[in-house]
PDB file of C-alpha atoms in Angstrom:
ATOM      1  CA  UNK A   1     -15.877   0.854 -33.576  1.00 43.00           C
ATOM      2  CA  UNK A   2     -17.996   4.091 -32.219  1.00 49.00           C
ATOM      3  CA  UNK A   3     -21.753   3.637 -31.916  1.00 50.00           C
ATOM      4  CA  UNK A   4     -24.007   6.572 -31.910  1.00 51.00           C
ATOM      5  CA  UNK A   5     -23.108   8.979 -29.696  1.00 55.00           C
ATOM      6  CA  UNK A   6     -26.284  10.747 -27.528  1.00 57.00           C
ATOM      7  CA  UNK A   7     -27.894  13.385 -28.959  1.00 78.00           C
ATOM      8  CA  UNK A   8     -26.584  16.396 -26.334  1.00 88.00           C
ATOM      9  CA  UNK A   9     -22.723  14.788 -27.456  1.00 91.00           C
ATOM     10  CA  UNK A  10     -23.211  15.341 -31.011  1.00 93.00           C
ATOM     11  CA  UNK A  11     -24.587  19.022 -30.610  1.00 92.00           C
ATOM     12  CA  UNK A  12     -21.967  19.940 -27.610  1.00 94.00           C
ATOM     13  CA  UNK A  13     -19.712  18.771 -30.530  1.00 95.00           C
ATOM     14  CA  UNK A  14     -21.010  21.014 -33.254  1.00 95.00           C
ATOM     15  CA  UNK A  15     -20.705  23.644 -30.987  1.00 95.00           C
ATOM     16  CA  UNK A  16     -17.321  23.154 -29.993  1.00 95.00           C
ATOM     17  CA  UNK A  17     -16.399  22.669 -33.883  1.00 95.00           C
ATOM     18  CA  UNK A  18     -18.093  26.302 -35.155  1.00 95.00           C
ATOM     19  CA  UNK A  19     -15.660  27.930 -32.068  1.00 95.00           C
ATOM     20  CA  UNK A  20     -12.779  26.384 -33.848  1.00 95.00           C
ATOM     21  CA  UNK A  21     -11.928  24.098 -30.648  1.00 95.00           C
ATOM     22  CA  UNK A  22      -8.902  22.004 -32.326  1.00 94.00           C
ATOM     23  CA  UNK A  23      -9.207  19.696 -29.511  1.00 94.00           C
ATOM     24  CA  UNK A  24     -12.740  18.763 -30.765  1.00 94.00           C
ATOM     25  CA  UNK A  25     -11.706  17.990 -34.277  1.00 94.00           C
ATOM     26  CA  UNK A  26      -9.357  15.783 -32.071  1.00 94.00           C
ATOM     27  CA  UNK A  27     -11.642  14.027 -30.215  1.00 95.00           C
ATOM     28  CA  UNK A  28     -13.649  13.194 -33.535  1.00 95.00           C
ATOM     29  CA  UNK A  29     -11.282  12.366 -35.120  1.00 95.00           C
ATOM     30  CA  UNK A  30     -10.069   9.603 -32.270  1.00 94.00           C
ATOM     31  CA  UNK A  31     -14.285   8.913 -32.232  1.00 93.00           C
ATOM     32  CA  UNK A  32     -14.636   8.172 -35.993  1.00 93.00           C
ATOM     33  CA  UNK A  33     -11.641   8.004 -38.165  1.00 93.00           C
ATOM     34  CA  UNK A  34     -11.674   4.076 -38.409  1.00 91.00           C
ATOM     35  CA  UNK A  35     -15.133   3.993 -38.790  1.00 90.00           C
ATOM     36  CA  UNK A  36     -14.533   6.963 -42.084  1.00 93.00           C
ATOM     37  CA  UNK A  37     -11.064   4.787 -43.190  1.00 93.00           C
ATOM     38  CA  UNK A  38     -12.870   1.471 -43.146  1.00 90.00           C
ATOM     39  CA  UNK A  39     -16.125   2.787 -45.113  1.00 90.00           C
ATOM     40  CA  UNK A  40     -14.026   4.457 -47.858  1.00 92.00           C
ATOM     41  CA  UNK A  41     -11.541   1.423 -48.305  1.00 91.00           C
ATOM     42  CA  UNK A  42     -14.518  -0.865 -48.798  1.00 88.00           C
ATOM     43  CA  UNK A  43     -16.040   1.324 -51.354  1.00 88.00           C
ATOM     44  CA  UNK A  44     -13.199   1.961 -52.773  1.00 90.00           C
ATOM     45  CA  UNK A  45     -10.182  -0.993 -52.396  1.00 88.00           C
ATOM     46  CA  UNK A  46      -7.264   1.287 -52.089  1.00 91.00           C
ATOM     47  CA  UNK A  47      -5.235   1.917 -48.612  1.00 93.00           C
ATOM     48  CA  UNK A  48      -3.736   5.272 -49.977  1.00 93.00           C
ATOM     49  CA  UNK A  49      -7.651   6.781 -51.644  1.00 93.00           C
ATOM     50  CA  UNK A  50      -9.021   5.880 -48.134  1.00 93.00           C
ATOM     51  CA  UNK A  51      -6.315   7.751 -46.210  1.00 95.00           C
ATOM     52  CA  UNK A  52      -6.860  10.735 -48.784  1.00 95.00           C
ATOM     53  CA  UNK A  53     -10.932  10.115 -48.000  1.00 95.00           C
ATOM     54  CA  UNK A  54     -10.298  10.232 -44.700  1.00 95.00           C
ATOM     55  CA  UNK A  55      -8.039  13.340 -44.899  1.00 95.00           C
ATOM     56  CA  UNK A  56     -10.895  15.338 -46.929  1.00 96.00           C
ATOM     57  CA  UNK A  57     -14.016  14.275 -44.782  1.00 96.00           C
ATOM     58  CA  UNK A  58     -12.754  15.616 -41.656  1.00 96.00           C
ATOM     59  CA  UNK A  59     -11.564  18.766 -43.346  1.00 96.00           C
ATOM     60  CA  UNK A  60     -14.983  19.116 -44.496  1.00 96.00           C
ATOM     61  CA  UNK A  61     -15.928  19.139 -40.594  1.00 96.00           C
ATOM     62  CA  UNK A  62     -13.726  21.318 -39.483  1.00 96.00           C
ATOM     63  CA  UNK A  63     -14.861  23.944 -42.049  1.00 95.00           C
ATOM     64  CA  UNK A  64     -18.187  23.268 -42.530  1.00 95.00           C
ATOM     65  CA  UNK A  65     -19.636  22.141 -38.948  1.00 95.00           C
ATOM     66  CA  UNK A  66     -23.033  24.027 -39.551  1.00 94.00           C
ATOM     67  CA  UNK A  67     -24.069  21.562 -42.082  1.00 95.00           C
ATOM     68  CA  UNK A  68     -24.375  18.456 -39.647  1.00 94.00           C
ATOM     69  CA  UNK A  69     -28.236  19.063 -38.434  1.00 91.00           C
ATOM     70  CA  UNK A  70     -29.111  16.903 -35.413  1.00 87.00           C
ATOM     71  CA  UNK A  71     -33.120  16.490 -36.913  1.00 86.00           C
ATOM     72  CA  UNK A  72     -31.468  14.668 -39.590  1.00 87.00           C
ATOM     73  CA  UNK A  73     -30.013  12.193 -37.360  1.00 87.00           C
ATOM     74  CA  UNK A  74     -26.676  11.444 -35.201  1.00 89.00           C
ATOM     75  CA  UNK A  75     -23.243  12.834 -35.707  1.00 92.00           C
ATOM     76  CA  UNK A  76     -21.424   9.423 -36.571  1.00 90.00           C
ATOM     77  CA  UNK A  77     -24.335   8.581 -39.202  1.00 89.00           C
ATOM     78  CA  UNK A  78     -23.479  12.514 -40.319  1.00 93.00           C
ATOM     79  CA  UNK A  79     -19.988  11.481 -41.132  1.00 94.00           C
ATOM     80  CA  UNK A  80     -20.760   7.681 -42.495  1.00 91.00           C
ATOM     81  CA  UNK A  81     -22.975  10.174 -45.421  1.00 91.00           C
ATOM     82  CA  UNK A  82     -20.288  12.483 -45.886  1.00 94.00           C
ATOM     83  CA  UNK A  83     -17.587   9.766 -46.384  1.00 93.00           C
ATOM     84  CA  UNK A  84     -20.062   8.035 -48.839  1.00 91.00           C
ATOM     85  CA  UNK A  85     -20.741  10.593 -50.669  1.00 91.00           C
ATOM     86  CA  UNK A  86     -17.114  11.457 -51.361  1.00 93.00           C
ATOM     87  CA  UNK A  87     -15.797   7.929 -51.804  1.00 92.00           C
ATOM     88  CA  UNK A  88     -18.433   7.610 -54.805  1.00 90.00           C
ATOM     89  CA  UNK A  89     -17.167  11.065 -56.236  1.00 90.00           C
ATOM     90  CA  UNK A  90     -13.409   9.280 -56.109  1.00 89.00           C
ATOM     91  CA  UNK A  91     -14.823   6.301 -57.512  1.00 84.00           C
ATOM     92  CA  UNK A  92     -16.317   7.611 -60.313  1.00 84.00           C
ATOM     93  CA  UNK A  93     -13.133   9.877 -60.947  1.00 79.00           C
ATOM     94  CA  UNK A  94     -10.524   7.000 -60.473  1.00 73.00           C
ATOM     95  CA  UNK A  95     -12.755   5.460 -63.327  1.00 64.00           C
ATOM     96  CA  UNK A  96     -13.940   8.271 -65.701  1.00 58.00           C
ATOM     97  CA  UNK A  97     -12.674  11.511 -66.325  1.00 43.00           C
ATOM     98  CA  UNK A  98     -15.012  13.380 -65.036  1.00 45.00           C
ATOM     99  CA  UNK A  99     -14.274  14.170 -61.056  1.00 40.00           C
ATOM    100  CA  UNK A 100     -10.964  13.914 -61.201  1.00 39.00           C
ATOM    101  CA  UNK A 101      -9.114  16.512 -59.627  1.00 41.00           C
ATOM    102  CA  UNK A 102     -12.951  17.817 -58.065  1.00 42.00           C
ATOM    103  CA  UNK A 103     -12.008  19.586 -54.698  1.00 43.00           C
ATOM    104  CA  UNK A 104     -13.246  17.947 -51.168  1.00 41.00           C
ATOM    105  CA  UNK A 105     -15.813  20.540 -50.799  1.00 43.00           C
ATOM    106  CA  UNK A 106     -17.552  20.384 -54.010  1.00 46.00           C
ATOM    107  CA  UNK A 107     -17.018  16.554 -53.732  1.00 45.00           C
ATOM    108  CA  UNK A 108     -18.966  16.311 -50.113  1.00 59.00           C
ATOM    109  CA  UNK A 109     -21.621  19.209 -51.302  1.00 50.00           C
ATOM    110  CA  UNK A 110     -23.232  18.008 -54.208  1.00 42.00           C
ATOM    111  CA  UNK A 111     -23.590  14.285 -55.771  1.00 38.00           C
ATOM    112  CA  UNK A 112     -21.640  13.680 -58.892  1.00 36.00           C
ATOM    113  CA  UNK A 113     -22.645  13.898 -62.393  1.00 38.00           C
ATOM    114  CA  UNK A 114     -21.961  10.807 -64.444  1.00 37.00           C
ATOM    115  CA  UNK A 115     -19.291  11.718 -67.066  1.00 36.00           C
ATOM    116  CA  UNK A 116     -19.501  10.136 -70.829  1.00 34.00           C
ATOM    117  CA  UNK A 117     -15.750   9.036 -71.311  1.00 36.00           C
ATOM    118  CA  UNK A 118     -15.055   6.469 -68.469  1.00 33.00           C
ATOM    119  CA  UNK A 119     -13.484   2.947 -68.311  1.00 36.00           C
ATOM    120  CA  UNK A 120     -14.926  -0.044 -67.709  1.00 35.00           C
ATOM    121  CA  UNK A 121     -15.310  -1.240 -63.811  1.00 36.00           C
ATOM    122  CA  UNK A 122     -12.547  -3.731 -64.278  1.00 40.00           C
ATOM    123  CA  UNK A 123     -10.134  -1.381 -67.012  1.00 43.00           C
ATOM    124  CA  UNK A 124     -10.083  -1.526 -70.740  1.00 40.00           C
ATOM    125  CA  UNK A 125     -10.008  -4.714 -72.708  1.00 38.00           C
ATOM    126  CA  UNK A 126      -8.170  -5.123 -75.540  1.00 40.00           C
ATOM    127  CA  UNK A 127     -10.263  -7.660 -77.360  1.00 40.00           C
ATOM    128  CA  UNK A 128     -12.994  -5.304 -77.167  1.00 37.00           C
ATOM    129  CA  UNK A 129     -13.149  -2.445 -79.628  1.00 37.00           C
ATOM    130  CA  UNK A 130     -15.786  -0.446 -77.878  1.00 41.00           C
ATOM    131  CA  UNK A 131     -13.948  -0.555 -74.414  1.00 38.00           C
ATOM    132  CA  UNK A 132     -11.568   1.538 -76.185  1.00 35.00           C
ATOM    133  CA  UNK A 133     -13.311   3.956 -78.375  1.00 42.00           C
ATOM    134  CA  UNK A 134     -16.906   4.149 -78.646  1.00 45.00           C
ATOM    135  CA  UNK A 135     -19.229   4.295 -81.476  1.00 48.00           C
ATOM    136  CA  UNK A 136     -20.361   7.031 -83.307  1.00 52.00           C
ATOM    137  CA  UNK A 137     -23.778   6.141 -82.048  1.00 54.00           C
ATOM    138  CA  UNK A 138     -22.961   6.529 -78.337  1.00 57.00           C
ATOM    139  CA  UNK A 139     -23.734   2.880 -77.386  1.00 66.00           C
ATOM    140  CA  UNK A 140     -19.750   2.256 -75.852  1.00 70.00           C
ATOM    141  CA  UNK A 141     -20.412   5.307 -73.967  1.00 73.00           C
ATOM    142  CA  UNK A 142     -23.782   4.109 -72.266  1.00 78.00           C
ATOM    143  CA  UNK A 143     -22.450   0.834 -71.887  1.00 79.00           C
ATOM    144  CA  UNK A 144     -19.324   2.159 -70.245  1.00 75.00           C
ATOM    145  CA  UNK A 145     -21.974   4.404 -68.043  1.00 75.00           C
ATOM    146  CA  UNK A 146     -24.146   0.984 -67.208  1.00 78.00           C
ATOM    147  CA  UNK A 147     -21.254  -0.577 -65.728  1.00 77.00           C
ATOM    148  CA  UNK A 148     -19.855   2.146 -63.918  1.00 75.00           C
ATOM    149  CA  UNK A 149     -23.157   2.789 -62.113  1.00 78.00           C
ATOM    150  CA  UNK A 150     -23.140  -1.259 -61.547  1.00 77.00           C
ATOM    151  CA  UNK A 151     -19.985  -0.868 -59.647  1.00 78.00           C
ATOM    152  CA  UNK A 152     -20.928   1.935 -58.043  1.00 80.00           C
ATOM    153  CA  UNK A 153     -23.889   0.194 -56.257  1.00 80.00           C
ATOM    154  CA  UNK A 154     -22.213  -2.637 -55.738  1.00 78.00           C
ATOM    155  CA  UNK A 155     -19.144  -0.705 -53.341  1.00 78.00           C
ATOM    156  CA  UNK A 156     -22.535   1.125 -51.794  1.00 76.00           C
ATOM    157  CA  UNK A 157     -24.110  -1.944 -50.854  1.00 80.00           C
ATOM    158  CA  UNK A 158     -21.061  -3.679 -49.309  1.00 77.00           C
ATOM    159  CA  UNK A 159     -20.140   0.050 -47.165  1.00 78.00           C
ATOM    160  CA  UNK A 160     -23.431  -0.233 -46.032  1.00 76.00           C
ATOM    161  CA  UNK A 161     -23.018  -3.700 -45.138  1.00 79.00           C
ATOM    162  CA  UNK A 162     -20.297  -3.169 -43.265  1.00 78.00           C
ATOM    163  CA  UNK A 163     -21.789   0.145 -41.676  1.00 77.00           C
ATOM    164  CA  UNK A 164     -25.032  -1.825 -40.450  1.00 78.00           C
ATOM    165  CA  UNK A 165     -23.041  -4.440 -39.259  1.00 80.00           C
ATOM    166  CA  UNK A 166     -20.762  -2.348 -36.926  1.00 77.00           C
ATOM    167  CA  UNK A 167     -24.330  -0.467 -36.099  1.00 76.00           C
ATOM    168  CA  UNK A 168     -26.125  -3.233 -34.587  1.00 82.00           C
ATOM    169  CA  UNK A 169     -26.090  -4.067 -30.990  1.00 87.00           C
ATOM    170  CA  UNK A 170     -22.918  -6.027 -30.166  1.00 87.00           C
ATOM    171  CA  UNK A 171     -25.089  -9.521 -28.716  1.00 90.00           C
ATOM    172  CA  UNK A 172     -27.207  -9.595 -32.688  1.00 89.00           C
ATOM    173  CA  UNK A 173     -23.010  -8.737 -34.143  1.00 87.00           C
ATOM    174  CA  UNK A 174     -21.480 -11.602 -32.382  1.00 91.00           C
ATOM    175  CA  UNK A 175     -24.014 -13.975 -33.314  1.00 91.00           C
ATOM    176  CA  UNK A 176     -23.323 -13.126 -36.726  1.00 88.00           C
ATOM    177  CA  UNK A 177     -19.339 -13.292 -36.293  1.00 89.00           C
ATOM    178  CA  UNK A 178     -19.672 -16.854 -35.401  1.00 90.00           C
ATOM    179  CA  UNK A 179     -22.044 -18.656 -37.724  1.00 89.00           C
ATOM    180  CA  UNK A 180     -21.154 -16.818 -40.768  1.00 82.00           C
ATOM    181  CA  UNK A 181     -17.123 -15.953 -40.030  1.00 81.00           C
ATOM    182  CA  UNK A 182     -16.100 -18.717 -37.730  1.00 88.00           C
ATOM    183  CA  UNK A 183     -18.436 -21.065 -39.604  1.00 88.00           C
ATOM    184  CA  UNK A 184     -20.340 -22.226 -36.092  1.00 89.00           C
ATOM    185  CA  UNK A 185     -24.123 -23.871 -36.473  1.00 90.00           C
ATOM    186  CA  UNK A 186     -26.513 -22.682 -34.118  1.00 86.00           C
ATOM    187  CA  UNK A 187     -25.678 -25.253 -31.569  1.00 91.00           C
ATOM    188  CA  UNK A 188     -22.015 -24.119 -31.427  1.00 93.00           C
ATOM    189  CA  UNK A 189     -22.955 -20.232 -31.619  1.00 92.00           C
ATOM    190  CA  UNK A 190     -25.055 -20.698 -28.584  1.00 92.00           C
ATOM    191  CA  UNK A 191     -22.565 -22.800 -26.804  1.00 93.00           C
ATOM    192  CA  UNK A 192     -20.009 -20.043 -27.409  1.00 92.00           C
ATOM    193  CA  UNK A 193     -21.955 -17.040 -26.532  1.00 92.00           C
ATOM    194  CA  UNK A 194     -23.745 -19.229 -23.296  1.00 94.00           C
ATOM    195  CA  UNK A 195     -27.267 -18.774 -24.469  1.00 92.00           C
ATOM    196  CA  UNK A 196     -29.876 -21.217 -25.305  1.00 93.00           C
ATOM    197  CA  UNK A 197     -30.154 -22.697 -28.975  1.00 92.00           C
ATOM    198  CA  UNK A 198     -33.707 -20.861 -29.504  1.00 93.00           C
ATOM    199  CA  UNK A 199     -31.836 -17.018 -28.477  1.00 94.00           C
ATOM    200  CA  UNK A 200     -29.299 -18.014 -30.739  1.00 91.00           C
ATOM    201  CA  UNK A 201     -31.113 -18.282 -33.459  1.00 92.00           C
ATOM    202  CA  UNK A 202     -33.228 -15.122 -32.886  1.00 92.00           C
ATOM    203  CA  UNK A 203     -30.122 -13.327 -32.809  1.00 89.00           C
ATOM    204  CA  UNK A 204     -29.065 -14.554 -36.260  1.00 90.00           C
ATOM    205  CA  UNK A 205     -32.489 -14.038 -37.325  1.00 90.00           C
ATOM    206  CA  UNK A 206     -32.699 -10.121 -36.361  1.00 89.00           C
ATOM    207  CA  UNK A 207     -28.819  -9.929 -37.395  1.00 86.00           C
ATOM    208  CA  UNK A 208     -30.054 -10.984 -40.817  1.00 87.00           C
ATOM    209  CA  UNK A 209     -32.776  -8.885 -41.612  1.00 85.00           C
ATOM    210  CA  UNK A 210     -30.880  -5.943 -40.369  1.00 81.00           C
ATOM    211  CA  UNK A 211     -28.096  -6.804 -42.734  1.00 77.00           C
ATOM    212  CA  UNK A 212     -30.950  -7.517 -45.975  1.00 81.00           C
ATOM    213  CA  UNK A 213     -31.638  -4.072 -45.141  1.00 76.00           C
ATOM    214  CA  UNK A 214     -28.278  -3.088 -46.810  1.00 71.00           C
ATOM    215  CA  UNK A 215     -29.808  -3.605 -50.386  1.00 71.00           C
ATOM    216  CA  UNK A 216     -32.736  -1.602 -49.972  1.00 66.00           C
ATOM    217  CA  UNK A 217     -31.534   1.480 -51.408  1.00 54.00           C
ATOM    218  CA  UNK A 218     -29.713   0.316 -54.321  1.00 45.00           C
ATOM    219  CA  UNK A 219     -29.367   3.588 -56.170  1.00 49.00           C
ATOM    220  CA  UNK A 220     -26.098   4.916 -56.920  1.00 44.00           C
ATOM    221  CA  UNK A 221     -26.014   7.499 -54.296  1.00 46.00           C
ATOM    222  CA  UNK A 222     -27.886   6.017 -51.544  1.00 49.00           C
ATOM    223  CA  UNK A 223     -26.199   6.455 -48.372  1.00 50.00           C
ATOM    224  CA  UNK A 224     -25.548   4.671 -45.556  1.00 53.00           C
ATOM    225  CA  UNK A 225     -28.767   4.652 -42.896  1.00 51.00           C
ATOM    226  CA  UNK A 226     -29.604   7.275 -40.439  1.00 52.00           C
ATOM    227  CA  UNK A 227     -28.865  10.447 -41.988  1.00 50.00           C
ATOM    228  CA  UNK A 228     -31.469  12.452 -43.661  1.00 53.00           C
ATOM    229  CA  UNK A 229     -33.207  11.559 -46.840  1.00 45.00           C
ATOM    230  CA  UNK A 230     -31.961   9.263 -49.114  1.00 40.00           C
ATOM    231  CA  UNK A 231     -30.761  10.555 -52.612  1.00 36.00           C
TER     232      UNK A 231
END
């Protein structure tokens, strides 16, 4: 996956983007499309939304290339925010009323509003009244609300998981891989990656605390890290 680009890429890139350069949008899209696909099908566990995602987030570049600002941070961090931001606005839509149908650009421009009427995070029960109809008091509602935002976070967190580890440097990512995919001990992850027992296990430990860092923000819109100010 792309790692952040240098600085004078990213604003050659904006450049070539505001003179309409198709081949630009190209070449981003070749850069970062599986890093944008991958992001919005772990927030949001559906092959055909994340295509769609995809689709909408590089539209947004294309029309709106002026709105990446280099002081805010790098290009590929730009377009981790943007596909955040939208994937949350589908997720809340796919499980409430409100945002569904809501256009790319309003979706990417402005952080969604949390609608009253919405389903619960794993669909209506039907030996629960209130996941059907709520009271007259509001308390379904809120409770409906509560759980939404719960799932929300929770697809944040894991997207920024995933972003942070596909961020860090590839001998901290590799460590990682091995003791916690391929089930290796220290002893073994050293062996395999030909360092010494005691690098190995700095490696996991800086691999970890980069990766705690993923739960940090757990607000509903917080973003994934290094681009601008969190919400």
């Amino acid at each position: 996956m792309a790692k952040d680009a240098p600085p004078r890429w990213d604003r050659r890139m904006q450049q070539r983007l505001t003179r309409g350069e198709a081949a630009a949008l190209g070449e981003l899209y070749d850069r970062f499309a599986p890093l944008v696909h991958s992001q919005a099908h772990r927030m949001l566990d559906d092959e055909d939304a994340a295509d769609l995602v995809t689709r909408e987030v590089f539209h947004f570049v294309w029309e709106n290339p002026g709105a990446y600002d280099p002081k805010q941070g790098s290009m590929r961090s730009w377009v981790a925010w943007l596909t955040h931001r939208r994937s949350v606005q589908r997720l809340r839509g796919t499980h409430g009323a409100d945002g569904a149908g809501t256009g790319h650009r309003d979706a990417l421009a402005a952080p969604a509003d949390g609608g009253a009427d919405r389903q619960e995070a794993d669909g209506p029960r039907t030996d629960r009244p209130d996941a059907l109809a709520a009271p007259a008091d509001g308390s379904g509602a809120d409770a409906r609300e509560r759980e939404l935002e719960h799932l929300v976070r929770r697809a944040t967190v894991a997207a920024r998981a995933d972003y942070i580890v596909a961020s860090m440097p590839a001998p901290l990512r590799a460590a990682l891989e091995l003791a916690y995919v391929q089930r290796r001990d220290y002893r073994q992850t050293a062996a395999d990656l030909g360092v010494t027992g005691e690098e190995a296990r700095r490696r996991l430990r800086l691999g970890l605390q980069l990766l705690a860092t993923a739960n940090t923000h757990p607000q509903a819109g917080s973003s994934p890290p290094g681009y601008g100010h969190t919400p």
